[in-house]
PDB file of C-alpha atoms and ligand atoms in Angstrom:
ATOM      1  CA  MET A 175      -0.101  -0.156  -0.216  1.00 49.00           C
ATOM      2  CA  ASN A 176       1.597   3.419  -1.145  1.00 50.00           C
ATOM      3  CA  THR A 177       1.776   6.244   1.199  1.00 47.00           C
ATOM      4  CA  TYR A 178      -0.839   8.347  -0.249  1.00 51.00           C
ATOM      5  CA  LEU A 179      -3.800   5.776   0.459  1.00 48.00           C
ATOM      6  CA  LEU A 180      -2.385   5.918   4.393  1.00 50.00           C
ATOM      7  CA  THR A 181      -2.887   9.867   3.973  1.00 53.00           C
ATOM      8  CA  VAL A 182      -7.083  10.337   3.204  1.00 54.00           C
ATOM      9  CA  PRO A 183      -9.568   8.970   5.716  1.00 62.00           C
ATOM     10  CA  ARG A 184     -10.496   5.222   5.973  1.00 64.00           C
ATOM     11  CA  CYS A 185     -14.126   5.466   3.779  1.00 56.00           C
ATOM     12  CA  GLN A 186     -11.936   7.120   0.846  1.00 68.00           C
ATOM     13  CA  ARG A 187      -9.644   3.983   1.123  1.00 64.00           C
ATOM     14  CA  LEU A 188     -12.173   1.552   0.860  1.00 64.00           C
ATOM     15  CA  LEU A 189     -14.157   3.659  -1.899  1.00 64.00           C
ATOM     16  CA  PHE A 190     -11.078   3.361  -3.491  1.00 62.00           C
ATOM     17  CA  LEU A 191     -10.406  -0.021  -3.764  1.00 65.00           C
ATOM     18  CA  LEU A 192     -13.867  -0.816  -4.205  1.00 62.00           C
ATOM     19  CA  ILE A 193     -12.923   1.106  -7.513  1.00 61.00           C
ATOM     20  CA  THR A 194      -9.833  -0.439  -8.451  1.00 59.00           C
ATOM     21  CA  THR A 195     -11.391  -3.743  -7.941  1.00 58.00           C
ATOM     22  CA  MET A 196     -14.455  -3.475 -10.214  1.00 58.00           C
ATOM     23  CA  LEU A 197     -12.181  -1.769 -12.703  1.00 55.00           C
ATOM     24  CA  SER A 198      -9.921  -4.678 -12.929  1.00 52.00           C
ATOM     25  CA  PHE A 199     -13.230  -7.711 -13.525  1.00 49.00           C
ATOM     26  CA  LEU A 200     -14.380  -5.277 -16.447  1.00 48.00           C
ATOM     27  CA  PHE A 201     -10.335  -5.109 -17.832  1.00 45.00           C
ATOM     28  CA  ILE A 202      -9.804  -9.371 -17.726  1.00 46.00           C
ATOM     29  CA  GLY A 203     -13.753  -9.717 -18.435  1.00 44.00           C
ATOM     30  CA  CYS A 204     -13.514  -7.890 -21.723  1.00 39.00           C
ATOM     31  CA  GLY A 205      -9.706  -8.376 -23.024  1.00 41.00           C
ATOM     32  CA  GLY A 206      -8.706 -11.803 -20.746  1.00 41.00           C
ATOM     33  CA  ASP A 207      -8.093 -15.186 -22.441  1.00 42.00           C
ATOM     34  CA  SER A 208      -9.489 -16.917 -18.985  1.00 41.00           C
ATOM     35  CA  ILE A 209     -12.797 -16.355 -20.017  1.00 41.00           C
ATOM     36  CA  ARG A 210     -14.163 -19.415 -22.571  1.00 45.00           C
ATOM     37  CA  LYS A 211     -16.084 -18.280 -25.604  1.00 44.00           C
ATOM     38  CA  VAL A 212     -18.826 -20.763 -26.595  1.00 43.00           C
ATOM     39  CA  THR A 213     -20.062 -20.526 -30.038  1.00 45.00           C
ATOM     40  CA  VAL A 214     -23.476 -21.717 -30.874  1.00 45.00           C
ATOM     41  CA  THR A 215     -24.067 -22.259 -34.385  1.00 48.00           C
ATOM     42  CA  PRO A 216     -27.926 -21.301 -35.126  1.00 50.00           C
ATOM     43  CA  GLY A 217     -29.990 -24.102 -36.351  1.00 48.00           C
ATOM     44  CA  LYS A 218     -27.489 -26.904 -34.340  1.00 51.00           C
ATOM     45  CA  TRP A 219     -28.733 -27.735 -31.654  1.00 52.00           C
ATOM     46  CA  PRO A 220     -28.409 -29.626 -29.607  1.00 55.00           C
ATOM     47  CA  PRO A 221     -24.869 -29.668 -30.640  1.00 54.00           C
ATOM     48  CA  PRO A 222     -23.677 -33.287 -32.766  1.00 56.00           C
ATOM     49  CA  ARG A 223     -22.563 -35.595 -30.292  1.00 60.00           C
ATOM     50  CA  PRO A 224     -19.454 -36.585 -29.963  1.00 54.00           C
ATOM     51  CA  VAL A 225     -18.114 -39.763 -32.344  1.00 53.00           C
ATOM     52  CA  GLN A 226     -16.843 -42.578 -30.528  1.00 55.00           C
ATOM     53  CA  PRO A 227     -14.905 -44.928 -33.322  1.00 52.00           C
ATOM     54  CA  ASP A 228     -13.954 -47.764 -30.747  1.00 58.00           C
ATOM     55  CA  SER A 229     -17.746 -47.924 -29.205  1.00 57.00           C
ATOM     56  CA  PRO A 230     -19.695 -51.077 -30.823  1.00 60.00           C
ATOM     57  CA  SER A 231     -22.455 -50.961 -32.370  1.00 65.00           C
ATOM     58  CA  PRO A 232     -25.284 -51.963 -31.359  1.00 64.00           C
ATOM     59  CA  PRO A 233     -25.922 -55.906 -32.061  1.00 68.00           C
ATOM     60  CA  VAL A 234     -28.603 -56.337 -35.366  1.00 70.00           C
ATOM     61  CA  VAL A 235     -31.910 -58.600 -34.188  1.00 69.00           C
ATOM     62  CA  PRO A 236     -33.146 -60.074 -37.223  1.00 70.00           C
ATOM     63  CA  SER A 237     -37.041 -59.205 -37.997  1.00 74.00           C
ATOM     64  CA  PRO A 238     -38.922 -62.539 -37.741  1.00 69.00           C
ATOM     65  CA  PRO A 239     -40.598 -64.152 -40.892  1.00 66.00           C
ATOM     66  CA  PRO A 240     -43.819 -63.091 -41.679  1.00 66.00           C
ATOM     67  CA  VAL A 241     -46.768 -65.171 -39.935  1.00 64.00           C
ATOM     68  CA  THR A 242     -48.580 -67.083 -42.869  1.00 64.00           C
ATOM     69  CA  SER A 243     -51.450 -69.338 -41.826  1.00 65.00           C
ATOM     70  CA  PRO A 244     -50.739 -72.666 -43.983  1.00 68.00           C
ATOM     71  CA  ARG A 245     -53.735 -73.903 -45.363  1.00 75.00           C
ATOM     72  CA  PRO A 246     -55.681 -76.609 -43.750  1.00 77.00           C
ATOM     73  CA  SER A 247     -55.519 -79.971 -45.008  1.00 85.00           C
ATOM     74  CA  LEU A 248     -58.507 -81.609 -45.779  1.00 94.00           C
ATOM     75  CA  ASP A 249     -57.676 -85.249 -45.378  1.00 93.00           C
ATOM     76  CA  SER A 250     -60.901 -85.894 -43.167  1.00 95.00           C
ATOM     77  CA  TYR A 251     -63.130 -85.297 -46.979  1.00 97.00           C
ATOM     78  CA  THR A 252     -63.401 -88.065 -49.528  1.00 98.00           C
ATOM     79  CA  VAL A 253     -64.153 -87.069 -53.048  1.00 98.00           C
ATOM     80  CA  VAL A 254     -65.704 -89.273 -55.594  1.00 98.00           C
ATOM     81  CA  ILE A 255     -64.806 -88.456 -59.372  1.00 98.00           C
ATOM     82  CA  ASP A 256     -66.653 -90.518 -61.731  1.00 98.00           C
ATOM     83  CA  PRO A 257     -65.059 -89.993 -64.890  1.00 98.00           C
ATOM     84  CA  GLY A 258     -68.491 -90.909 -67.428  1.00 98.00           C
ATOM     85  CA  HIS A 259     -68.579 -93.538 -70.301  1.00 98.00           C
ATOM     86  CA  GLY A 260     -66.051 -95.539 -70.856  1.00 98.00           C
ATOM     87  CA  GLY A 261     -65.039 -99.222 -72.496  1.00 98.00           C
ATOM     88  CA  LYS A 262     -67.681-100.030 -74.911  1.00 98.00           C
ATOM     89  CA  ASP A 263     -69.488 -96.859 -74.044  1.00 98.00           C
ATOM     90  CA  PRO A 264     -67.614 -93.918 -75.545  1.00 98.00           C
ATOM     91  CA  GLY A 265     -69.780 -90.727 -75.148  1.00 97.00           C
ATOM     92  CA  ALA A 266     -70.640 -88.225 -77.363  1.00 97.00           C
ATOM     93  CA  ARG A 267     -68.038 -87.275 -80.284  1.00 96.00           C
ATOM     94  CA  GLY A 268     -69.671 -84.245 -82.348  1.00 96.00           C
ATOM     95  CA  LEU A 269     -67.070 -82.205 -83.750  1.00 97.00           C
ATOM     96  CA  SER A 270     -64.628 -83.409 -81.665  1.00 96.00           C
ATOM     97  CA  ARG A 271     -61.127 -85.453 -82.357  1.00 96.00           C
ATOM     98  CA  GLU A 272     -61.619 -87.866 -79.075  1.00 97.00           C
ATOM     99  CA  PRO A 273     -64.882 -89.718 -77.921  1.00 98.00           C
ATOM    100  CA  GLU A 274     -66.355 -88.282 -75.106  1.00 98.00           C
ATOM    101  CA  LYS A 275     -64.556 -90.899 -72.807  1.00 98.00           C
ATOM    102  CA  ASN A 276     -61.457 -89.589 -72.995  1.00 98.00           C
ATOM    103  CA  ILE A 277     -61.731 -86.433 -73.310  1.00 98.00           C
ATOM    104  CA  VAL A 278     -63.508 -86.823 -69.634  1.00 98.00           C
ATOM    105  CA  LEU A 279     -61.028 -89.126 -67.895  1.00 98.00           C
ATOM    106  CA  LYS A 280     -58.367 -86.552 -69.086  1.00 98.00           C
ATOM    107  CA  ILE A 281     -60.052 -83.573 -66.789  1.00 98.00           C
ATOM    108  CA  ALA A 282     -60.973 -85.954 -64.016  1.00 98.00           C
ATOM    109  CA  ARG A 283     -57.518 -86.865 -63.374  1.00 98.00           C
ATOM    110  CA  GLN A 284     -56.104 -83.808 -63.527  1.00 98.00           C
ATOM    111  CA  VAL A 285     -58.834 -82.929 -60.541  1.00 98.00           C
ATOM    112  CA  ALA A 286     -57.783 -86.109 -58.536  1.00 98.00           C
ATOM    113  CA  ARG A 287     -54.263 -84.488 -58.800  1.00 98.00           C
ATOM    114  CA  LYS A 288     -55.031 -81.253 -57.991  1.00 98.00           C
ATOM    115  CA  LEU A 289     -57.180 -82.542 -54.935  1.00 98.00           C
ATOM    116  CA  LYS A 290     -55.135 -85.088 -54.047  1.00 98.00           C
ATOM    117  CA  GLN A 291     -52.269 -82.242 -53.704  1.00 96.00           C
ATOM    118  CA  ARG A 292     -54.789 -80.826 -50.674  1.00 95.00           C
ATOM    119  CA  GLY A 293     -55.075 -84.104 -49.003  1.00 96.00           C
ATOM    120  CA  VAL A 294     -58.487 -84.985 -50.456  1.00 98.00           C
ATOM    121  CA  ASN A 295     -59.287 -88.583 -49.970  1.00 98.00           C
ATOM    122  CA  VAL A 296     -59.721 -88.825 -53.748  1.00 98.00           C
ATOM    123  CA  VAL A 297     -61.886 -92.124 -54.873  1.00 98.00           C
ATOM    124  CA  MET A 298     -62.127 -92.646 -58.427  1.00 98.00           C
ATOM    125  CA  THR A 299     -64.821 -94.318 -60.315  1.00 98.00           C
ATOM    126  CA  ARG A 300     -62.726 -95.628 -63.179  1.00 98.00           C
ATOM    127  CA  ASN A 301     -58.928 -94.289 -63.977  1.00 98.00           C
ATOM    128  CA  SER A 302     -58.703 -96.403 -67.295  1.00 98.00           C
ATOM    129  CA  ASP A 303     -60.584 -97.246 -70.186  1.00 98.00           C
ATOM    130  CA  ARG A 304     -63.397 -99.452 -68.438  1.00 97.00           C
ATOM    131  CA  PHE A 305     -67.210-100.021 -68.721  1.00 98.00           C
ATOM    132  CA  ILE A 306     -68.881 -99.124 -65.142  1.00 97.00           C
ATOM    133  CA  SER A 307     -72.421 -99.251 -64.977  1.00 97.00           C
ATOM    134  CA  LEU A 308     -73.969 -96.070 -63.369  1.00 97.00           C
ATOM    135  CA  ASP A 309     -75.425 -98.344 -60.406  1.00 97.00           C
ATOM    136  CA  ALA A 310     -72.155 -99.452 -59.983  1.00 97.00           C
ATOM    137  CA  ARG A 311     -70.697 -95.897 -59.598  1.00 98.00           C
ATOM    138  CA  ALA A 312     -73.826 -94.474 -57.586  1.00 97.00           C
ATOM    139  CA  THR A 313     -73.232 -97.921 -55.365  1.00 97.00           C
ATOM    140  CA  LEU A 314     -69.217 -96.718 -54.826  1.00 98.00           C
ATOM    141  CA  ALA A 315     -70.090 -92.988 -53.590  1.00 97.00           C
ATOM    142  CA  GLU A 316     -72.601 -94.247 -50.523  1.00 97.00           C
ATOM    143  CA  GLN A 317     -69.984 -97.142 -49.824  1.00 97.00           C
ATOM    144  CA  ARG A 318     -66.876 -94.497 -49.392  1.00 97.00           C
ATOM    145  CA  HIS A 319     -69.683 -92.076 -47.589  1.00 97.00           C
ATOM    146  CA  ALA A 320     -68.416 -89.446 -50.175  1.00 98.00           C
ATOM    147  CA  HIS A 321     -68.347 -85.713 -48.534  1.00 98.00           C
ATOM    148  CA  LEU A 322     -69.019 -84.725 -52.652  1.00 98.00           C
ATOM    149  CA  PHE A 323     -69.904 -87.136 -55.809  1.00 98.00           C
ATOM    150  CA  VAL A 324     -68.803 -85.456 -58.734  1.00 98.00           C
ATOM    151  CA  SER A 325     -69.614 -86.785 -62.256  1.00 98.00           C
ATOM    152  CA  ILE A 326     -67.500 -85.527 -65.426  1.00 98.00           C
ATOM    153  CA  HIS A 327     -68.957 -85.465 -68.758  1.00 98.00           C
ATOM    154  CA  ALA A 328     -69.639 -83.199 -72.091  1.00 98.00           C
ATOM    155  CA  ASP A 329     -72.604 -82.124 -73.901  1.00 98.00           C
ATOM    156  CA  ALA A 330     -73.955 -82.689 -77.344  1.00 98.00           C
ATOM    157  CA  THR A 331     -76.753 -81.559 -79.100  1.00 98.00           C
ATOM    158  CA  ARG A 332     -78.002 -81.179 -82.945  1.00 97.00           C
ATOM    159  CA  LYS A 333     -77.782 -77.261 -82.542  1.00 97.00           C
ATOM    160  CA  ARG A 334     -74.347 -76.453 -83.108  1.00 97.00           C
ATOM    161  CA  THR A 335     -74.398 -73.040 -81.816  1.00 98.00           C
ATOM    162  CA  VAL A 336     -75.314 -73.899 -78.549  1.00 98.00           C
ATOM    163  CA  TYR A 337     -72.018 -73.670 -76.242  1.00 98.00           C
ATOM    164  CA  GLY A 338     -70.839 -73.655 -72.761  1.00 98.00           C
ATOM    165  CA  ALA A 339     -70.218 -75.782 -69.702  1.00 98.00           C
ATOM    166  CA  THR A 340     -73.178 -76.673 -67.778  1.00 98.00           C
ATOM    167  CA  VAL A 341     -73.739 -77.882 -63.759  1.00 98.00           C
ATOM    168  CA  LEU A 342     -76.790 -80.331 -63.327  1.00 98.00           C
ATOM    169  CA  MET A 343     -78.275 -81.803 -59.786  1.00 98.00           C
ATOM    170  CA  GLY A 344     -80.688 -84.492 -59.697  1.00 97.00           C
ATOM    171  CA  ARG A 345     -84.346 -83.854 -59.243  1.00 97.00           C
ATOM    172  CA  THR A 346     -84.451 -84.419 -55.735  1.00 94.00           C
ATOM    173  CA  ALA A 347     -81.034 -82.906 -54.499  1.00 97.00           C
ATOM    174  CA  SER A 348     -80.365 -81.668 -51.169  1.00 97.00           C
ATOM    175  CA  PHE A 349     -79.144 -78.315 -50.022  1.00 97.00           C
ATOM    176  CA  GLN A 350     -75.355 -79.901 -49.929  1.00 98.00           C
ATOM    177  CA  SER A 351     -75.670 -80.601 -53.887  1.00 98.00           C
ATOM    178  CA  LYS A 352     -76.614 -76.909 -54.724  1.00 98.00           C
ATOM    179  CA  ARG A 353     -74.537 -75.439 -52.569  1.00 98.00           C
ATOM    180  CA  ALA A 354     -71.429 -77.347 -54.678  1.00 98.00           C
ATOM    181  CA  ALA A 355     -73.700 -76.973 -57.573  1.00 98.00           C
ATOM    182  CA  TRP A 356     -73.041 -73.178 -57.347  1.00 98.00           C
ATOM    183  CA  LEU A 357     -69.625 -73.198 -55.754  1.00 98.00           C
ATOM    184  CA  ILE A 358     -68.459 -74.741 -58.602  1.00 98.00           C
ATOM    185  CA  ARG A 359     -70.163 -72.896 -61.533  1.00 98.00           C
ATOM    186  CA  LYS A 360     -68.994 -69.964 -59.399  1.00 98.00           C
ATOM    187  CA  SER A 361     -65.339 -71.252 -60.026  1.00 98.00           C
ATOM    188  CA  LEU A 362     -65.880 -72.011 -63.703  1.00 98.00           C
ATOM    189  CA  GLU A 363     -66.884 -68.892 -63.908  1.00 98.00           C
ATOM    190  CA  SER A 364     -63.985 -66.860 -62.356  1.00 98.00           C
ATOM    191  CA  HIS A 365     -61.707 -69.312 -64.608  1.00 97.00           C
ATOM    192  CA  ASP A 366     -63.514 -67.496 -67.928  1.00 96.00           C
ATOM    193  CA  VAL A 367     -65.663 -70.762 -68.494  1.00 97.00           C
ATOM    194  CA  PHE A 368     -68.823 -69.657 -70.011  1.00 98.00           C
ATOM    195  CA  CYS A 369     -71.197 -71.849 -67.926  1.00 98.00           C
ATOM    196  CA  ARG A 370     -74.953 -72.135 -68.948  1.00 98.00           C
ATOM    197  CA  LYS A 371     -77.947 -72.216 -66.439  1.00 97.00           C
ATOM    198  CA  SER A 372     -77.478 -74.977 -63.852  1.00 97.00           C
ATOM    199  CA  ARG A 373     -80.388 -76.738 -63.582  1.00 96.00           C
ATOM    200  CA  GLN A 374     -82.004 -80.435 -62.154  1.00 97.00           C
ATOM    201  CA  GLN A 375     -82.778 -83.325 -63.937  1.00 95.00           C
ATOM    202  CA  GLN A 376     -83.091 -86.857 -63.715  1.00 96.00           C
ATOM    203  CA  LEU A 377     -79.932 -88.398 -63.541  1.00 96.00           C
ATOM    204  CA  ARG A 378     -79.482 -92.257 -61.766  1.00 95.00           C
ATOM    205  CA  VAL A 379     -75.651 -91.159 -61.396  1.00 96.00           C
ATOM    206  CA  LEU A 380     -76.345 -88.286 -58.571  1.00 97.00           C
ATOM    207  CA  GLU A 381     -80.149 -90.074 -57.495  1.00 96.00           C
ATOM    208  CA  ASN A 382     -78.986 -93.696 -56.740  1.00 95.00           C
ATOM    209  CA  HIS A 383     -77.403 -92.561 -53.627  1.00 96.00           C
ATOM    210  CA  SER A 384     -77.564 -90.849 -50.389  1.00 97.00           C
ATOM    211  CA  ARG A 385     -74.540 -88.367 -50.599  1.00 98.00           C
ATOM    212  CA  PRO A 386     -74.065 -84.728 -52.600  1.00 98.00           C
ATOM    213  CA  ALA A 387     -73.375 -85.459 -55.739  1.00 98.00           C
ATOM    214  CA  VAL A 388     -73.310 -82.982 -59.410  1.00 98.00           C
ATOM    215  CA  LEU A 389     -72.797 -83.734 -62.813  1.00 98.00           C
ATOM    216  CA  ILE A 390     -70.762 -81.097 -65.084  1.00 98.00           C
ATOM    217  CA  GLU A 391     -70.954 -81.052 -68.587  1.00 98.00           C
ATOM    218  CA  CYS A 392     -68.055 -79.411 -69.664  1.00 98.00           C
ATOM    219  CA  GLY A 393     -68.773 -77.908 -73.153  1.00 98.00           C
ATOM    220  CA  PHE A 394     -70.547 -79.479 -75.883  1.00 98.00           C
ATOM    221  CA  LEU A 395     -68.257 -81.355 -78.428  1.00 98.00           C
ATOM    222  CA  THR A 396     -71.082 -80.612 -81.188  1.00 98.00           C
ATOM    223  CA  ASN A 397     -70.135 -76.841 -81.312  1.00 98.00           C
ATOM    224  CA  ARG A 398     -66.763 -75.987 -83.256  1.00 97.00           C
ATOM    225  CA  THR A 399     -65.043 -73.458 -80.778  1.00 98.00           C
ATOM    226  CA  ASP A 400     -66.252 -75.800 -77.428  1.00 98.00           C
ATOM    227  CA  ALA A 401     -64.710 -79.327 -79.365  1.00 98.00           C
ATOM    228  CA  ARG A 402     -61.508 -77.776 -80.052  1.00 98.00           C
ATOM    229  CA  ASN A 403     -61.537 -76.309 -77.015  1.00 98.00           C
ATOM    230  CA  LEU A 404     -62.184 -79.384 -74.979  1.00 98.00           C
ATOM    231  CA  ASN A 405     -59.508 -80.946 -77.133  1.00 98.00           C
ATOM    232  CA  SER A 406     -56.721 -78.980 -75.748  1.00 98.00           C
ATOM    233  CA  SER A 407     -54.501 -79.906 -73.688  1.00 98.00           C
ATOM    234  CA  TRP A 408     -54.489 -75.987 -72.011  1.00 97.00           C
ATOM    235  CA  TYR A 409     -58.365 -76.168 -71.553  1.00 97.00           C
ATOM    236  CA  GLN A 410     -58.195 -79.279 -70.107  1.00 98.00           C
ATOM    237  CA  SER A 411     -56.606 -78.391 -67.659  1.00 98.00           C
ATOM    238  CA  GLU A 412     -57.670 -74.828 -67.027  1.00 98.00           C
ATOM    239  CA  ILE A 413     -60.947 -76.541 -66.706  1.00 98.00           C
ATOM    240  CA  ALA A 414     -60.225 -78.925 -64.182  1.00 98.00           C
ATOM    241  CA  ALA A 415     -58.222 -76.324 -61.563  1.00 98.00           C
ATOM    242  CA  ALA A 416     -61.844 -74.193 -61.822  1.00 98.00           C
ATOM    243  CA  ILE A 417     -63.757 -77.311 -60.636  1.00 98.00           C
ATOM    244  CA  ALA A 418     -61.242 -78.529 -57.991  1.00 98.00           C
ATOM    245  CA  GLN A 419     -61.035 -74.987 -56.713  1.00 98.00           C
ATOM    246  CA  GLY A 420     -64.641 -75.016 -56.544  1.00 98.00           C
ATOM    247  CA  ILE A 421     -64.769 -78.663 -54.810  1.00 98.00           C
ATOM    248  CA  GLU A 422     -62.011 -77.688 -52.449  1.00 98.00           C
ATOM    249  CA  THR A 423     -63.903 -74.526 -51.554  1.00 97.00           C
ATOM    250  CA  PHE A 424     -67.221 -76.118 -50.757  1.00 98.00           C
ATOM    251  CA  LEU A 425     -65.160 -78.243 -48.849  1.00 97.00           C
ATOM    252  CA  THR A 426     -63.769 -76.033 -46.467  1.00 94.00           C
ATOM    253  CA  ARG A 427     -66.811 -73.914 -46.150  1.00 86.00           C
ATOM    254  CA  SER A 428     -69.246 -77.432 -45.310  1.00 70.00           C
TER     255      SER A 428
HETATM  256 ZN1   ZN B 503     -71.469 -87.836 -71.126  1.00 79.97          ZN
END
């Protein structure tokens, strides 16, 4: 402390010290390097976190596979597939290269194969070119307690302009027979097969047993377009897929 300060009164000394102290703080605060400057970049808040190159990356957890419900097996169902005619009975011919018995056997085999792939217990009334009576076919449906009996045929008429598939039922068709006919017809239509009006008529192969039963006329062999289609493998495959799908829908919704 200098001698000047010792000569002034005590209160003035205190005031002098206070002012010099404040001035020193102001000087250091404005020009000193001891205070860190914080720079805030506009639009970047919060600031990015420091990168830690050695920190382990989080483990990759594989997403679970999508849950899909498998189609239920139809192994508790029995379906009798009945290719019409056979052996000494060729069926209709019309404009067809092959007789009805051969065409319907090819379609029936494909229907049977598709149903077996879904687990259905399929019984064929014939699987070769042999004659089977109508009563024997009907008896098979009864013996096997068929959930559905499906007879497969091709049509014929004197009018060559008539064409299209037809799903038939017996005169005394049960509710289940009518339901099967409706579902198979819907499936045929969804496969772009033109269908004529379904109807009931006297058919021994459908009426001489108690099981649900339908008869499908796959088209007219007396119509040029239908005959050409029915002799082609692609159309046989297409109509077989439609029939099988209709049967499958009938079984799964019963
Ligand atoms: Zn026939």
